Short mmCIF file of C-alpha atoms in Angstrom, two decimals:
data_model
loop_
_atom_site.label_atom_id
_atom_site.label_comp_id
_atom_site.label_asym_id
_atom_site.label_seq_id
_atom_site.Cartn_x
_atom_site.Cartn_y
_atom_site.Cartn_z
CA MET W 460 0.00 0.00 0.00
CA TRP W 461 1.52 3.35 -1.05
CA ASN W 462 2.05 6.02 1.61
CA SER W 463 2.48 9.78 1.27
CA HIS W 464 6.03 9.27 -0.05
CA ALA W 465 4.82 7.17 -2.97
CA HIS W 466 6.38 9.45 -5.57
CA SER W 467 9.81 9.72 -3.89
CA PRO W 468 12.76 8.00 -5.61
CA LEU W 469 13.00 4.35 -4.63
CA LYS W 470 16.09 2.77 -3.11
CA ALA W 471 16.94 -0.92 -2.99
CA VAL W 472 18.73 -3.04 -0.44
CA THR W 473 21.55 -4.23 -2.70
CA LEU W 474 23.60 -6.48 -0.41
CA THR W 475 24.10 -9.13 -3.09
CA HIS W 476 22.71 -7.35 -6.14
CA VAL W 477 25.67 -7.08 -8.52
CA ARG W 478 25.11 -6.57 -12.26
CA TYR W 479 27.31 -7.52 -15.19
CA GLN W 480 26.91 -7.60 -18.97
CA ARG W 481 25.03 -10.62 -20.26
CA GLY W 482 27.44 -13.10 -21.84
CA ASP W 483 30.50 -11.58 -20.16
CA GLN W 484 32.15 -14.56 -18.43
CA LEU W 485 34.85 -12.45 -16.81
CA GLY W 486 32.19 -10.05 -15.57
CA HIS W 487 30.23 -13.00 -14.15
CA PHE W 488 33.32 -14.22 -12.32
CA LEU W 489 34.15 -10.76 -10.98
CA ALA W 490 30.55 -10.25 -9.87
CA TRP W 491 31.00 -13.22 -7.54
CA ILE W 492 34.41 -11.93 -6.47
CA SER W 493 32.87 -8.60 -5.49
CA LEU W 494 30.65 -10.50 -3.04
CA VAL W 495 33.64 -11.84 -1.09
CA PRO W 496 33.18 -9.23 1.69
CA VAL W 497 29.63 -10.52 2.20
CA PHE W 498 30.86 -14.13 2.35
CA ILE W 499 33.58 -13.20 4.85
CA SER W 500 31.13 -11.32 7.07
CA LEU W 501 28.25 -13.79 7.04
CA GLY W 502 30.10 -17.05 6.43
CA GLY W 503 33.37 -16.26 8.17
CA PHE W 504 32.79 -14.09 11.22
CA VAL W 505 29.29 -15.32 12.08
CA SER W 506 30.40 -18.96 11.96
CA HIS W 507 33.55 -17.99 13.85
CA PHE W 508 31.47 -16.63 16.71
CA ILE W 509 29.16 -19.64 16.72
CA PHE W 510 31.89 -22.29 16.70
CA ARG W 511 35.07 -20.66 18.08
CA ARG W 512 34.27 -17.44 19.99
CA GLU W 513 37.82 -16.16 19.91
CA LEU W 514 38.40 -12.62 21.16
CA GLN W 515 40.90 -11.96 18.37
CA GLY W 516 38.22 -12.85 15.82
CA MET W 517 35.62 -10.70 17.57
CA PHE W 518 37.87 -7.64 17.66
CA PHE W 519 38.85 -8.32 14.04
CA ALA W 520 35.17 -8.18 13.09
CA LEU W 521 34.63 -5.09 15.25
CA GLY W 522 37.48 -3.37 13.43
CA LEU W 523 35.88 -4.12 10.07
CA LEU W 524 32.60 -2.65 11.30
CA ILE W 525 34.36 0.52 12.50
CA SER W 526 36.17 0.74 9.15
CA GLN W 527 32.90 0.55 7.22
CA PHE W 528 31.33 3.14 9.52
CA ILE W 529 34.26 5.48 8.78
CA ASN W 530 33.76 4.76 5.07
CA GLU W 531 30.13 5.85 5.23
CA ILE W 532 31.06 9.06 7.07
CA ILE W 533 33.69 9.95 4.46
CA LYS W 534 31.31 9.19 1.58
CA THR W 535 28.67 11.42 3.13
CA LEU W 536 31.14 14.27 3.63
CA VAL W 537 32.89 14.05 0.25
CA GLN W 538 29.81 13.08 -1.82
CA GLN W 539 31.84 12.10 -4.87
CA ALA W 540 29.67 10.57 -7.58
CA ARG W 541 30.26 7.12 -9.00
CA PRO W 542 31.41 6.86 -12.64
CA GLU W 543 28.95 7.37 -15.49
CA THR W 544 29.06 3.63 -16.25
CA CYS W 545 27.33 3.04 -12.93
CA ALA W 546 24.17 4.75 -14.19
CA LEU W 547 23.67 1.83 -16.58
CA LEU W 548 23.44 -0.51 -13.58
CA GLU W 549 20.33 1.28 -12.28
CA ILE W 550 21.46 1.10 -8.64
CA CYS W 551 23.84 4.05 -8.32
CA ASP W 552 22.07 5.81 -5.48
CA SER W 553 25.14 6.12 -3.21
CA HIS W 554 28.46 7.95 -3.32
CA GLY W 555 31.63 6.35 -4.65
CA TRP W 556 34.69 7.70 -2.79
CA PRO W 557 36.23 5.72 -1.20
CA SER W 558 35.19 2.24 -2.36
CA SER W 559 33.83 0.32 0.63
CA HIS W 560 34.54 -3.07 -1.00
CA SER W 561 38.21 -2.22 -1.52
CA GLN W 562 38.47 -0.75 1.96
CA TYR W 563 36.94 -3.86 3.52
CA MET W 564 39.19 -6.31 1.67
CA PHE W 565 42.44 -4.42 2.27
CA PHE W 566 41.61 -3.99 5.96
CA PHE W 567 40.97 -7.74 6.10
CA ALA W 568 44.14 -8.60 4.16
CA VAL W 569 46.44 -6.40 6.26
CA TYR W 570 44.98 -7.52 9.60
CA PHE W 571 45.04 -11.21 8.63
CA THR W 572 48.62 -10.87 7.36
CA LEU W 573 49.75 -9.31 10.64
CA LEU W 574 48.00 -12.03 12.66
CA THR W 575 49.83 -14.63 10.60
CA TYR W 576 53.21 -12.88 10.67
CA TYR W 577 53.15 -12.57 14.47
CA LYS W 578 51.78 -16.13 14.80
CA ILE W 579 48.66 -15.07 16.69
CA GLY W 580 46.01 -17.78 16.67
CA ILE W 581 47.42 -19.72 13.71
CA LEU W 582 44.80 -22.17 12.39
CA ALA W 583 46.61 -23.69 9.41
CA ARG W 584 50.02 -25.31 8.95
CA LYS W 585 50.88 -23.10 5.97
CA GLN W 586 48.81 -20.04 6.82
CA LEU W 587 51.36 -17.67 5.31
CA TRP W 588 50.81 -19.45 1.99
CA VAL W 589 47.06 -18.91 2.42
CA VAL W 590 47.71 -15.20 2.90
CA GLY W 591 49.89 -14.92 -0.19
CA LEU W 592 47.95 -17.18 -2.53
CA LEU W 593 44.37 -16.50 -1.45
CA VAL W 594 43.79 -13.46 0.76
CA TRP W 595 45.81 -10.86 -1.18
CA PRO W 596 44.74 -12.06 -4.64
CA LEU W 597 41.10 -11.86 -3.48
CA ALA W 598 41.66 -8.32 -2.18
CA ILE W 599 43.21 -7.21 -5.48
CA LEU W 600 40.55 -8.97 -7.56
CA THR W 601 37.78 -7.38 -5.50
CA MET W 602 39.29 -3.96 -6.10
CA TYR W 603 39.59 -4.67 -9.84
CA SER W 604 36.04 -6.05 -10.03
CA ARG W 605 34.54 -2.76 -8.82
CA VAL W 606 36.20 -0.89 -11.68
CA TYR W 607 35.55 -3.55 -14.33
CA LEU W 608 31.86 -3.82 -13.43
CA GLY W 609 31.48 -0.04 -13.57
CA TYR W 610 30.74 0.72 -9.92
CA HIS W 611 33.88 2.76 -9.18
CA THR W 612 36.73 4.69 -10.74
CA LEU W 613 40.37 3.72 -10.24
CA ALA W 614 40.83 6.63 -7.85
CA GLN W 615 37.91 5.45 -5.73
CA VAL W 616 39.13 1.86 -5.37
CA PHE W 617 42.74 2.91 -4.67
CA ALA W 618 41.49 5.34 -2.02
CA GLY W 619 39.46 2.59 -0.42
CA ALA W 620 42.39 0.15 -0.54
CA ALA W 621 44.79 2.67 1.01
CA LEU W 622 42.36 3.64 3.76
CA GLY W 623 41.56 -0.01 4.50
CA ALA W 624 45.25 -0.93 4.73
CA VAL W 625 45.98 1.98 7.12
CA LEU W 626 42.95 1.23 9.28
CA GLY W 627 43.73 -2.50 9.31
CA GLY W 628 47.29 -1.91 10.48
CA GLY W 629 46.19 0.71 12.98
CA TRP W 630 43.43 -1.44 14.44
CA PHE W 631 45.83 -4.40 14.76
CA TRP W 632 48.14 -2.18 16.81
CA VAL W 633 45.26 -0.95 19.00
CA VAL W 634 43.99 -4.48 19.69
CA ASN W 635 47.34 -6.15 20.30
CA SER W 636 49.17 -3.29 22.03
CA LEU W 637 46.40 -1.61 24.02
CA LEU W 638 43.44 -3.98 24.38
CA ARG W 639 44.95 -7.46 24.51
CA CYS W 640 45.92 -7.04 28.17
CA TYR W 641 42.19 -6.94 28.99
CA PHE W 642 41.36 -10.19 27.19
CA SER W 643 41.72 -12.27 30.37
CA GLU W 644 39.25 -9.97 32.15
CA ILE W 645 36.77 -10.35 29.30
CA GLU W 646 37.18 -14.15 29.52
CA GLU W 647 36.38 -14.07 33.24
CA SER W 648 33.48 -11.62 32.92
CA ALA W 649 29.83 -12.68 33.02
CA PHE W 650 29.67 -12.21 29.25
CA GLY W 651 32.78 -14.31 28.68
CA ARG W 652 31.63 -17.13 30.93
CA PHE W 653 28.11 -17.19 29.51
CA PHE W 654 29.23 -17.32 25.86
CA TYR W 655 32.44 -19.34 26.48
CA VAL W 656 34.50 -16.52 25.01
CA LYS W 657 38.22 -17.28 24.98
CA ASP W 658 41.60 -15.91 23.97
CA THR W 659 44.23 -18.14 22.39
CA SER W 660 46.55 -15.31 21.29
CA HIS W 661 49.30 -16.72 23.50
CA ILE W 662 49.21 -20.09 21.70
CA PRO W 663 51.49 -20.06 18.60
CA ASN W 664 49.65 -22.88 16.78
CA VAL W 665 46.02 -23.20 17.84
CA LEU W 666 45.31 -26.00 15.37
CA LYS W 667 48.09 -28.16 16.82
CA PHE W 668 47.14 -27.27 20.40
CA GLU W 669 43.48 -28.23 19.92
CA TYR W 670 44.42 -31.40 18.08
CA GLU W 671 46.75 -32.60 20.82
CA ASN W 672 44.34 -31.68 23.62
CA ALA W 673 41.41 -33.37 21.88
CA ARG W 674 43.46 -36.58 21.66
CA ALA W 675 44.53 -36.28 25.30
CA ALA W 676 40.98 -35.62 26.47
CA ARG W 677 39.84 -38.87 24.89
CA GLN W 678 41.85 -40.70 27.55
CA HIS W 679 40.51 -38.59 30.41
CA VAL W 680 37.51 -40.05 32.24
CA SER W 681 35.90 -36.68 33.02
CA TYR W 682 35.69 -35.82 29.30
CA LYS W 683 34.07 -39.05 28.18
CA ARG W 684 30.40 -39.08 27.25
CA SER W 685 28.18 -41.18 29.45
CA SER W 686 26.75 -44.17 27.64
#
């Protein structure tokens, strides 16, 4: 039912609505690539909280949220239009500088690289290879996809990438130099105890630690399921 604002311009919720030219296979591929931030947020951090509840992961996600909030503030202040090609996509009702997709991915890439370099909460044997062969290529491809698909100019995606990298490095420093000393207090708080929140930052290889402890617990009577 139409209200009094029936004749106002309509806006769409375009979380996963990415357009590309029909028959363009590269465009189709890059359209999926441009959705990587959505997959990381919904598939990565949500599942991380459900199954792991690591404080490093929670503050990582919080940093990404702060980064995107900063992005929206800058876009509102600068109000730089998207390129003319975006008008063909019919969903160019927001500002373009800096690119939020590029900012998100470069924040993620820098923070994840620093976690891996300093061996904080390592979850894979060759995690540095994962960073070099998966995380950074995805960040660069996401940036490229926004230009190729017509949503941003080169200047807009490079601005987003630069801002994301700076914020990612800065937030890593804030978390691991200023906030990490409070992780034990968060673990022991009512919130931490209720949600089983934990910090494994002090464990160099979490995957190995959990594997060995799971095997050891199998031999411990108190950990065995009652039949």
